[in-house]
C-alpha cells in the first residue's frame, strides 16, 4: 500500500513539474507580446478618442504613449529576467526526480572551491537496475529511480546534496571540514538501506549500490570534471570488487587503468595478427579410459615472449567488449580443428559477456553452418556467474542454443552458490566438479560427502558428471567409485596442440597392453 501511494505521489509531482515548465514557456513567449501589444492598443485608443473629444494635445498623447511603452518594456524586462532564472533552474534539474543534475553538480563543486572548502564526492550506481527495467518495464524502472532518489535524500538528511546524473547514476557531495568522513558514513548507510527491498507499488525490488568516493583538499588543483572522473573510476572498482561497497579513489587506479588500456590495445593487435592459439585437454571415460571429449583452452603467444594467462587477459577482454570477437574466433577455430576427430565431443568455454550478448546464439549458428561442424558434438561450458548476472537473458539464449542440438555444461561446480533450484531451472546436460572440490574430497570426509551428494543430485537430474583437476591415481579411483562419467586432469593429459590429439584417440590410457587386451575382451 505504501509503495502504491508513493508511486502516485511521484507521478503527481512530475505532472505538476511539467505543467509549471510548460506554463513558464508560454509566459516568456507571449508575456512580452501581450505587454507591448497592450501598450500600443491603449495608446491608439487614446488617440482615436481624442479626435472626437479633443481632451489633450498631440504632444500629451505622445508622452502618454511613451510612458505606456516604457512601462510595457519594464514589464517585459521583469518577465524575461524572472523566467530566464526559471529556465536556468530547469536546466539544472532532473525532470524525473526533481533532483539537481550534472550541470548543477559542476556549478556547486566550483562554488565550494571558491569558498576554499574541502570537497568530497560520491558516485552511486544502482546494481541490478537493468534487470528490473528488462523484467518489469520502464514505467516501474522510473518509479524505482524516484524511490531511490527519495531514499538518498532521506539518508543524507540535509548533510549532503543529492544529484541524479542520468540513467541509474546518482551523486552526493559535501563541502567543508571532514567532508570525506561525513560522506563515507552516509554512503555506508545507503548500502545498508539498499540491502533491504525497495517497495515500488505492490512489488518488492532487490537493488544494490556500488559507490565510488573521491575528495579534493582545499590546496589541491583538481577540476570538477576530474573529481567526477575519479569518483567514477572508484565506483567501477567497487563493481569489480563485488558490488554493494564503497571504494575511495587511489592514484594506483589510474596506473591500473593505463595498464589495462595497454593490454586492451595488445589484445586487439593479437587478434588482428593471429597471435592466439588453441590447446586441447582430453577428457577420459572413467570406465574405458579412452578419450571421449576435449576441452578447448586459449593461449596467447606474445611477441615479447611474456607469458600472460587467460585469468589475466580474459577479464580485460570482457571489460572492453573484445571478448565477443575473441570468443567467435575461438569457436570457429576449434570447430575447424575438431572436424576430423570423429565421435569426440568438443567443449568450449563461454564467458558471461558472450552469453549476455543477444547476437551470440545467431553468431554461433552461423559458425556451425560455415564450418559444417556437427552441433551434437559441441558442448558449451558456462559458469554460475554467467547465469546469476542476467538469468532471463541467459535462459533465452540457452534455449536458442539448445535448439541447434548443442549441449550445455556447468563448469567449476562447487566454487559458487548453485542450488538445486538453480540446476533445475537451467537443466544442464553435464556437471563439471571443480578441481578444488576433488582435492578436498580426497582429504576430508565432509568434502567427500559434498562431492557424493552433488553427483547424486546430478544423476537424479540425468546430468553427466566430469571430475576436473585429477592429478593422482587415488583421486581417479575415488571419483570413479563415486560415479563420475569422465575424468579430466594432468594424471592423464595436459593441454596439447591440435595436431597431437589424433595420436591419442581410439586407445585406452594408463593401461598396460595386457590390461587393454583384457578390457577389450570383456567389452
PDB file of N, CA, C and O in Angstrom, residues 251-310:
ATOM      1  N   UNK A 251      45.399   6.735  -6.605  1.00  0.00           N
ATOM      2  CA  UNK A 251      46.162   7.011  -7.828  1.00  0.00           C
ATOM      3  C   UNK A 251      46.602   5.723  -8.519  1.00  0.00           C
ATOM      4  O   UNK A 251      46.871   5.716  -9.719  1.00  0.00           O
ATOM      5  N   UNK A 252      46.669   4.632  -7.746  1.00  0.00           N
ATOM      6  CA  UNK A 252      47.016   3.346  -8.363  1.00  0.00           C
ATOM      7  C   UNK A 252      45.943   2.889  -9.343  1.00  0.00           C
ATOM      8  O   UNK A 252      46.216   2.108 -10.252  1.00  0.00           O
ATOM      9  N   UNK A 253      44.690   3.379  -9.150  1.00  0.00           N
ATOM     10  CA  UNK A 253      43.630   3.026 -10.093  1.00  0.00           C
ATOM     11  C   UNK A 253      43.965   3.531 -11.492  1.00  0.00           C
ATOM     12  O   UNK A 253      43.713   2.847 -12.484  1.00  0.00           O
ATOM     13  N   UNK A 254      44.523   4.745 -11.554  1.00  0.00           N
ATOM     14  CA  UNK A 254      44.896   5.293 -12.857  1.00  0.00           C
ATOM     15  C   UNK A 254      46.004   4.477 -13.500  1.00  0.00           C
ATOM     16  O   UNK A 254      45.990   4.223 -14.711  1.00  0.00           O
ATOM     17  N   UNK A 255      46.968   4.055 -12.666  1.00  0.00           N
ATOM     18  CA  UNK A 255      48.055   3.219 -13.202  1.00  0.00           C
ATOM     19  C   UNK A 255      47.491   1.896 -13.716  1.00  0.00           C
ATOM     20  O   UNK A 255      47.880   1.412 -14.783  1.00  0.00           O
ATOM     21  N   UNK A 256      46.569   1.334 -12.945  1.00  0.00           N
ATOM     22  CA  UNK A 256      45.960   0.072 -13.371  1.00  0.00           C
ATOM     23  C   UNK A 256      45.182   0.259 -14.666  1.00  0.00           C
ATOM     24  O   UNK A 256      45.226  -0.593 -15.563  1.00  0.00           O
ATOM     25  N   UNK A 257      44.467   1.380 -14.766  1.00  0.00           N
ATOM     26  CA  UNK A 257      43.699   1.635 -15.979  1.00  0.00           C
ATOM     27  C   UNK A 257      44.618   1.804 -17.185  1.00  0.00           C
ATOM     28  O   UNK A 257      44.297   1.360 -18.288  1.00  0.00           O
ATOM     29  N   UNK A 258      45.761   2.439 -16.968  1.00  0.00           N
ATOM     30  CA  UNK A 258      46.720   2.592 -18.066  1.00  0.00           C
ATOM     31  C   UNK A 258      47.233   1.229 -18.512  1.00  0.00           C
ATOM     32  O   UNK A 258      47.369   0.955 -19.709  1.00  0.00           O
ATOM     33  N   UNK A 259      47.525   0.373 -17.524  1.00  0.00           N
ATOM     34  CA  UNK A 259      47.988  -0.973 -17.860  1.00  0.00           C
ATOM     35  C   UNK A 259      46.902  -1.762 -18.589  1.00  0.00           C
ATOM     36  O   UNK A 259      47.189  -2.487 -19.546  1.00  0.00           O
ATOM     37  N   UNK A 260      45.662  -1.616 -18.114  1.00  0.00           N
ATOM     38  CA  UNK A 260      44.553  -2.309 -18.776  1.00  0.00           C
ATOM     39  C   UNK A 260      44.354  -1.803 -20.197  1.00  0.00           C
ATOM     40  O   UNK A 260      44.078  -2.579 -21.112  1.00  0.00           O
ATOM     41  N   UNK A 261      44.526  -0.474 -20.375  1.00  0.00           N
ATOM     42  CA  UNK A 261      44.389   0.092 -21.714  1.00  0.00           C
ATOM     43  C   UNK A 261      45.489  -0.440 -22.636  1.00  0.00           C
ATOM     44  O   UNK A 261      45.227  -0.783 -23.801  1.00  0.00           O
ATOM     45  N   UNK A 262      46.710  -0.537 -22.114  1.00  0.00           N
ATOM     46  CA  UNK A 262      47.807  -1.091 -22.913  1.00  0.00           C
ATOM     47  C   UNK A 262      47.522  -2.545 -23.287  1.00  0.00           C
ATOM     48  O   UNK A 262      47.736  -2.959 -24.427  1.00  0.00           O
ATOM     49  N   UNK A 263      47.018  -3.323 -22.292  1.00  0.00           N
ATOM     50  CA  UNK A 263      46.723  -4.720 -22.582  1.00  0.00           C
ATOM     51  C   UNK A 263      45.574  -4.846 -23.570  1.00  0.00           C
ATOM     52  O   UNK A 263      45.588  -5.721 -24.451  1.00  0.00           O
ATOM     53  N   UNK A 264      44.595  -3.961 -23.457  1.00  0.00           N
ATOM     54  CA  UNK A 264      43.481  -3.977 -24.411  1.00  0.00           C
ATOM     55  C   UNK A 264      43.987  -3.722 -25.832  1.00  0.00           C
ATOM     56  O   UNK A 264      43.583  -4.392 -26.778  1.00  0.00           O
ATOM     57  N   UNK A 265      44.892  -2.743 -25.971  1.00  0.00           N
ATOM     58  CA  UNK A 265      45.480  -2.467 -27.291  1.00  0.00           C
ATOM     59  C   UNK A 265      46.261  -3.675 -27.799  1.00  0.00           C
ATOM     60  O   UNK A 265      46.189  -4.028 -28.986  1.00  0.00           O
ATOM     61  N   UNK A 266      47.010  -4.313 -26.867  1.00  0.00           N
ATOM     62  CA  UNK A 266      47.784  -5.501 -27.256  1.00  0.00           C
ATOM     63  C   UNK A 266      46.873  -6.642 -27.693  1.00  0.00           C
ATOM     64  O   UNK A 266      47.190  -7.384 -28.639  1.00  0.00           O
ATOM     65  N   UNK A 267      45.739  -6.789 -27.000  1.00  0.00           N
ATOM     66  CA  UNK A 267      44.805  -7.855 -27.358  1.00  0.00           C
ATOM     67  C   UNK A 267      44.205  -7.626 -28.741  1.00  0.00           C
ATOM     68  O   UNK A 267      44.029  -8.569 -29.527  1.00  0.00           O
ATOM     69  N   UNK A 268      43.902  -6.381 -29.049  1.00  0.00           N
ATOM     70  CA  UNK A 268      43.357  -6.070 -30.378  1.00  0.00           C
ATOM     71  C   UNK A 268      44.384  -6.375 -31.466  1.00  0.00           C
ATOM     72  O   UNK A 268      44.046  -6.923 -32.519  1.00  0.00           O
ATOM     73  N   UNK A 269      45.644  -6.033 -31.188  1.00  0.00           N
ATOM     74  CA  UNK A 269      46.705  -6.361 -32.147  1.00  0.00           C
ATOM     75  C   UNK A 269      46.883  -7.871 -32.267  1.00  0.00           C
ATOM     76  O   UNK A 269      47.115  -8.391 -33.362  1.00  0.00           O
ATOM     77  N   UNK A 270      46.779  -8.565 -31.126  1.00  0.00           N
ATOM     78  CA  UNK A 270      46.944 -10.018 -31.137  1.00  0.00           C
ATOM     79  C   UNK A 270      45.878 -10.688 -31.984  1.00  0.00           C
ATOM     80  O   UNK A 270      46.158 -11.635 -32.734  1.00  0.00           O
ATOM     81  N   UNK A 271      44.648 -10.195 -31.895  1.00  0.00           N
ATOM     82  CA  UNK A 271      43.571 -10.776 -32.689  1.00  0.00           C
ATOM     83  C   UNK A 271      43.783 -10.483 -34.172  1.00  0.00           C
ATOM     84  O   UNK A 271      43.542 -11.341 -35.024  1.00  0.00           O
ATOM     85  N   UNK A 272      44.257  -9.274 -34.454  1.00  0.00           N
ATOM     86  CA  UNK A 272      44.477  -8.902 -35.861  1.00  0.00           C
ATOM     87  C   UNK A 272      45.672  -9.641 -36.460  1.00  0.00           C
ATOM     88  O   UNK A 272      45.676  -9.970 -37.659  1.00  0.00           O
ATOM     89  N   UNK A 273      46.688  -9.922 -35.632  1.00  0.00           N
ATOM     90  CA  UNK A 273      47.934 -10.535 -36.137  1.00  0.00           C
ATOM     91  C   UNK A 273      48.012 -12.033 -35.871  1.00  0.00           C
ATOM     92  O   UNK A 273      49.074 -12.638 -36.018  1.00  0.00           O
ATOM     93  N   UNK A 274      46.893 -12.631 -35.440  1.00  0.00           N
ATOM     94  CA  UNK A 274      46.815 -14.087 -35.268  1.00  0.00           C
ATOM     95  C   UNK A 274      47.831 -14.602 -34.235  1.00  0.00           C
ATOM     96  O   UNK A 274      48.543 -15.577 -34.475  1.00  0.00           O
ATOM     97  N   UNK A 275      47.892 -13.926 -33.083  1.00  0.00           N
ATOM     98  CA  UNK A 275      48.815 -14.338 -32.027  1.00  0.00           C
ATOM     99  C   UNK A 275      48.191 -15.334 -31.054  1.00  0.00           C
ATOM    100  O   UNK A 275      48.876 -15.861 -30.179  1.00  0.00           O
ATOM    101  N   UNK A 276      46.905 -15.576 -31.174  1.00  0.00           N
ATOM    102  CA  UNK A 276      46.251 -16.544 -30.293  1.00  0.00           C
ATOM    103  C   UNK A 276      46.390 -17.954 -30.876  1.00  0.00           C
ATOM    104  O   UNK A 276      46.464 -18.138 -32.088  1.00  0.00           O
ATOM    105  N   UNK A 277      46.424 -18.917 -29.990  1.00  0.00           N
ATOM    106  CA  UNK A 277      46.422 -20.318 -30.413  1.00  0.00           C
ATOM    107  C   UNK A 277      45.563 -21.118 -29.433  1.00  0.00           C
ATOM    108  O   UNK A 277      45.279 -20.668 -28.322  1.00  0.00           O
ATOM    109  N   UNK A 278      45.162 -22.296 -29.878  1.00  0.00           N
ATOM    110  CA  UNK A 278      44.316 -23.155 -29.051  1.00  0.00           C
ATOM    111  C   UNK A 278      45.045 -24.435 -28.680  1.00  0.00           C
ATOM    112  O   UNK A 278      45.712 -25.049 -29.525  1.00  0.00           O
ATOM    113  N   UNK A 279      44.937 -24.810 -27.429  1.00  0.00           N
ATOM    114  CA  UNK A 279      45.366 -26.127 -26.962  1.00  0.00           C
ATOM    115  C   UNK A 279      44.122 -26.896 -26.530  1.00  0.00           C
ATOM    116  O   UNK A 279      43.065 -26.303 -26.277  1.00  0.00           O
ATOM    117  N   UNK A 280      44.264 -28.208 -26.443  1.00  0.00           N
ATOM    118  CA  UNK A 280      43.111 -29.052 -26.108  1.00  0.00           C
ATOM    119  C   UNK A 280      43.519 -30.050 -25.025  1.00  0.00           C
ATOM    120  O   UNK A 280      44.549 -30.726 -25.144  1.00  0.00           O
ATOM    121  N   UNK A 281      42.709 -30.111 -23.967  1.00  0.00           N
ATOM    122  CA  UNK A 281      42.953 -31.097 -22.914  1.00  0.00           C
ATOM    123  C   UNK A 281      41.898 -32.194 -23.005  1.00  0.00           C
ATOM    124  O   UNK A 281      40.695 -31.923 -22.896  1.00  0.00           O
ATOM    125  N   UNK A 282      42.331 -33.445 -23.211  1.00  0.00           N
ATOM    126  CA  UNK A 282      41.373 -34.549 -23.350  1.00  0.00           C
ATOM    127  C   UNK A 282      40.638 -34.870 -22.044  1.00  0.00           C
ATOM    128  O   UNK A 282      41.175 -34.685 -20.947  1.00  0.00           O
ATOM    129  N   UNK A 283      39.410 -35.345 -22.175  1.00  0.00           N
ATOM    130  CA  UNK A 283      38.619 -35.891 -21.076  1.00  0.00           C
ATOM    131  C   UNK A 283      38.492 -37.389 -21.327  1.00  0.00           C
ATOM    132  O   UNK A 283      38.164 -37.813 -22.441  1.00  0.00           O
ATOM    133  N   UNK A 284      38.723 -38.170 -20.285  1.00  0.00           N
ATOM    134  CA  UNK A 284      38.795 -39.620 -20.420  1.00  0.00           C
ATOM    135  C   UNK A 284      37.563 -40.268 -19.800  1.00  0.00           C
ATOM    136  O   UNK A 284      37.109 -39.860 -18.722  1.00  0.00           O
ATOM    137  N   UNK A 285      36.997 -41.254 -20.491  1.00  0.00           N
ATOM    138  CA  UNK A 285      35.891 -42.025 -19.933  1.00  0.00           C
ATOM    139  C   UNK A 285      36.395 -42.774 -18.703  1.00  0.00           C
ATOM    140  O   UNK A 285      37.434 -43.432 -18.735  1.00  0.00           O
ATOM    141  N   UNK A 286      35.667 -42.669 -17.591  1.00  0.00           N
ATOM    142  CA  UNK A 286      36.159 -43.242 -16.332  1.00  0.00           C
ATOM    143  C   UNK A 286      36.207 -44.755 -16.361  1.00  0.00           C
ATOM    144  O   UNK A 286      36.979 -45.372 -15.605  1.00  0.00           O
ATOM    145  N   UNK A 287      35.423 -45.396 -17.225  1.00  0.00           N
ATOM    146  CA  UNK A 287      35.427 -46.867 -17.291  1.00  0.00           C
ATOM    147  C   UNK A 287      36.379 -47.384 -18.357  1.00  0.00           C
ATOM    148  O   UNK A 287      37.245 -48.213 -18.085  1.00  0.00           O
ATOM    149  N   UNK A 288      36.239 -46.914 -19.590  1.00  0.00           N
ATOM    150  CA  UNK A 288      37.075 -47.425 -20.681  1.00  0.00           C
ATOM    151  C   UNK A 288      38.444 -46.755 -20.738  1.00  0.00           C
ATOM    152  O   UNK A 288      39.351 -47.262 -21.384  1.00  0.00           O
ATOM    153  N   UNK A 289      38.593 -45.619 -20.074  1.00  0.00           N
ATOM    154  CA  UNK A 289      39.830 -44.830 -20.083  1.00  0.00           C
ATOM    155  C   UNK A 289      40.250 -44.424 -21.488  1.00  0.00           C
ATOM    156  O   UNK A 289      41.437 -44.281 -21.780  1.00  0.00           O
ATOM    157  N   UNK A 290      39.267 -44.216 -22.326  1.00  0.00           N
ATOM    158  CA  UNK A 290      39.529 -43.715 -23.666  1.00  0.00           C
ATOM    159  C   UNK A 290      39.059 -42.268 -23.764  1.00  0.00           C
ATOM    160  O   UNK A 290      38.125 -41.863 -23.076  1.00  0.00           O
ATOM    161  N   UNK A 291      39.703 -41.510 -24.631  1.00  0.00           N
ATOM    162  CA  UNK A 291      39.344 -40.106 -24.813  1.00  0.00           C
ATOM    163  C   UNK A 291      37.961 -40.020 -25.459  1.00  0.00           C
ATOM    164  O   UNK A 291      37.712 -40.615 -26.506  1.00  0.00           O
ATOM    165  N   UNK A 292      37.065 -39.264 -24.800  1.00  0.00           N
ATOM    166  CA  UNK A 292      35.714 -39.102 -25.334  1.00  0.00           C
ATOM    167  C   UNK A 292      35.389 -37.634 -25.625  1.00  0.00           C
ATOM    168  O   UNK A 292      34.404 -37.326 -26.286  1.00  0.00           O
ATOM    169  N   UNK A 293      36.226 -36.717 -25.114  1.00  0.00           N
ATOM    170  CA  UNK A 293      35.978 -35.288 -25.323  1.00  0.00           C
ATOM    171  C   UNK A 293      37.288 -34.525 -25.164  1.00  0.00           C
ATOM    172  O   UNK A 293      38.264 -35.048 -24.604  1.00  0.00           O
ATOM    173  N   UNK A 294      37.316 -33.308 -25.678  1.00  0.00           N
ATOM    174  CA  UNK A 294      38.461 -32.417 -25.480  1.00  0.00           C
ATOM    175  C   UNK A 294      37.938 -31.040 -25.103  1.00  0.00           C
ATOM    176  O   UNK A 294      36.908 -30.583 -25.619  1.00  0.00           O
ATOM    177  N   UNK A 295      38.633 -30.398 -24.181  1.00  0.00           N
ATOM    178  CA  UNK A 295      38.278 -29.027 -23.802  1.00  0.00           C
ATOM    179  C   UNK A 295      39.245 -28.061 -24.474  1.00  0.00           C
ATOM    180  O   UNK A 295      40.462 -28.220 -24.396  1.00  0.00           O
ATOM    181  N   UNK A 296      38.686 -27.065 -25.105  1.00  0.00           N
ATOM    182  CA  UNK A 296      39.470 -26.064 -25.828  1.00  0.00           C
ATOM    183  C   UNK A 296      39.977 -25.008 -24.839  1.00  0.00           C
ATOM    184  O   UNK A 296      39.200 -24.462 -24.053  1.00  0.00           O
ATOM    185  N   UNK A 297      41.276 -24.710 -24.877  1.00  0.00           N
ATOM    186  CA  UNK A 297      41.891 -23.736 -23.972  1.00  0.00           C
ATOM    187  C   UNK A 297      42.657 -22.698 -24.789  1.00  0.00           C
ATOM    188  O   UNK A 297      43.461 -23.044 -25.650  1.00  0.00           O
ATOM    189  N   UNK A 298      42.412 -21.428 -24.499  1.00  0.00           N
ATOM    190  CA  UNK A 298      43.014 -20.334 -25.273  1.00  0.00           C
ATOM    191  C   UNK A 298      44.373 -19.958 -24.697  1.00  0.00           C
ATOM    192  O   UNK A 298      44.539 -19.825 -23.481  1.00  0.00           O
ATOM    193  N   UNK A 299      45.344 -19.746 -25.585  1.00  0.00           N
ATOM    194  CA  UNK A 299      46.686 -19.308 -25.201  1.00  0.00           C
ATOM    195  C   UNK A 299      47.074 -18.101 -26.049  1.00  0.00           C
ATOM    196  O   UNK A 299      46.624 -17.951 -27.188  1.00  0.00           O
ATOM    197  N   UNK A 300      47.922 -17.245 -25.481  1.00  0.00           N
ATOM    198  CA  UNK A 300      48.358 -16.020 -26.163  1.00  0.00           C
ATOM    199  C   UNK A 300      49.873 -16.018 -26.280  1.00  0.00           C
ATOM    200  O   UNK A 300      50.569 -15.950 -25.272  1.00  0.00           O
ATOM    201  N   UNK A 301      50.369 -16.117 -27.499  1.00  0.00           N
ATOM    202  CA  UNK A 301      51.817 -16.061 -27.748  1.00  0.00           C
ATOM    203  C   UNK A 301      52.218 -14.619 -28.039  1.00  0.00           C
ATOM    204  O   UNK A 301      52.150 -14.152 -29.176  1.00  0.00           O
ATOM    205  N   UNK A 302      52.633 -13.912 -27.017  1.00  0.00           N
ATOM    206  CA  UNK A 302      53.026 -12.511 -27.202  1.00  0.00           C
ATOM    207  C   UNK A 302      54.371 -12.419 -27.925  1.00  0.00           C
ATOM    208  O   UNK A 302      55.270 -13.237 -27.691  1.00  0.00           O
ATOM    209  N   UNK A 303      54.530 -11.419 -28.779  1.00  0.00           N
ATOM    210  CA  UNK A 303      55.805 -11.266 -29.497  1.00  0.00           C
ATOM    211  C   UNK A 303      56.990 -11.033 -28.569  1.00  0.00           C
ATOM    212  O   UNK A 303      58.115 -11.409 -28.895  1.00  0.00           O
ATOM    213  N   UNK A 304      56.740 -10.401 -27.387  1.00  0.00           N
ATOM    214  CA  UNK A 304      57.840 -10.137 -26.459  1.00  0.00           C
ATOM    215  C   UNK A 304      58.174 -11.337 -25.592  1.00  0.00           C
ATOM    216  O   UNK A 304      59.078 -11.280 -24.754  1.00  0.00           O
ATOM    217  N   UNK A 305      57.448 -12.441 -25.765  1.00  0.00           N
ATOM    218  CA  UNK A 305      57.738 -13.663 -25.022  1.00  0.00           C
ATOM    219  C   UNK A 305      57.150 -13.720 -23.631  1.00  0.00           C
ATOM    220  O   UNK A 305      57.279 -14.744 -22.947  1.00  0.00           O
ATOM    221  N   UNK A 306      56.485 -12.659 -23.175  1.00  0.00           N
ATOM    222  CA  UNK A 306      55.896 -12.665 -21.840  1.00  0.00           C
ATOM    223  C   UNK A 306      54.708 -13.615 -21.795  1.00  0.00           C
ATOM    224  O   UNK A 306      53.918 -13.681 -22.726  1.00  0.00           O
ATOM    225  N   UNK A 307      54.611 -14.337 -20.695  1.00  0.00           N
ATOM    226  CA  UNK A 307      53.503 -15.272 -20.513  1.00  0.00           C
ATOM    227  C   UNK A 307      52.359 -14.565 -19.781  1.00  0.00           C
ATOM    228  O   UNK A 307      52.524 -14.090 -18.660  1.00  0.00           O
ATOM    229  N   UNK A 308      51.213 -14.464 -20.432  1.00  0.00           N
ATOM    230  CA  UNK A 308      50.027 -13.873 -19.811  1.00  0.00           C
ATOM    231  C   UNK A 308      48.918 -14.914 -19.853  1.00  0.00           C
ATOM    232  O   UNK A 308      48.494 -15.347 -20.928  1.00  0.00           O
ATOM    233  N   UNK A 309      48.465 -15.341 -18.678  1.00  0.00           N
ATOM    234  CA  UNK A 309      47.461 -16.390 -18.616  1.00  0.00           C
ATOM    235  C   UNK A 309      46.068 -15.881 -18.942  1.00  0.00           C
ATOM    236  O   UNK A 309      45.786 -14.681 -18.840  1.00  0.00           O
ATOM    237  N   UNK A 310      45.170 -16.784 -19.305  1.00  0.00           N
ATOM    238  CA  UNK A 310      43.775 -16.384 -19.584  1.00  0.00           C
ATOM    239  C   UNK A 310      43.104 -15.722 -18.392  1.00  0.00           C
ATOM    240  O   UNK A 310      42.224 -14.886 -18.567  1.00  0.00           O
TER     241      UNK A 310
END
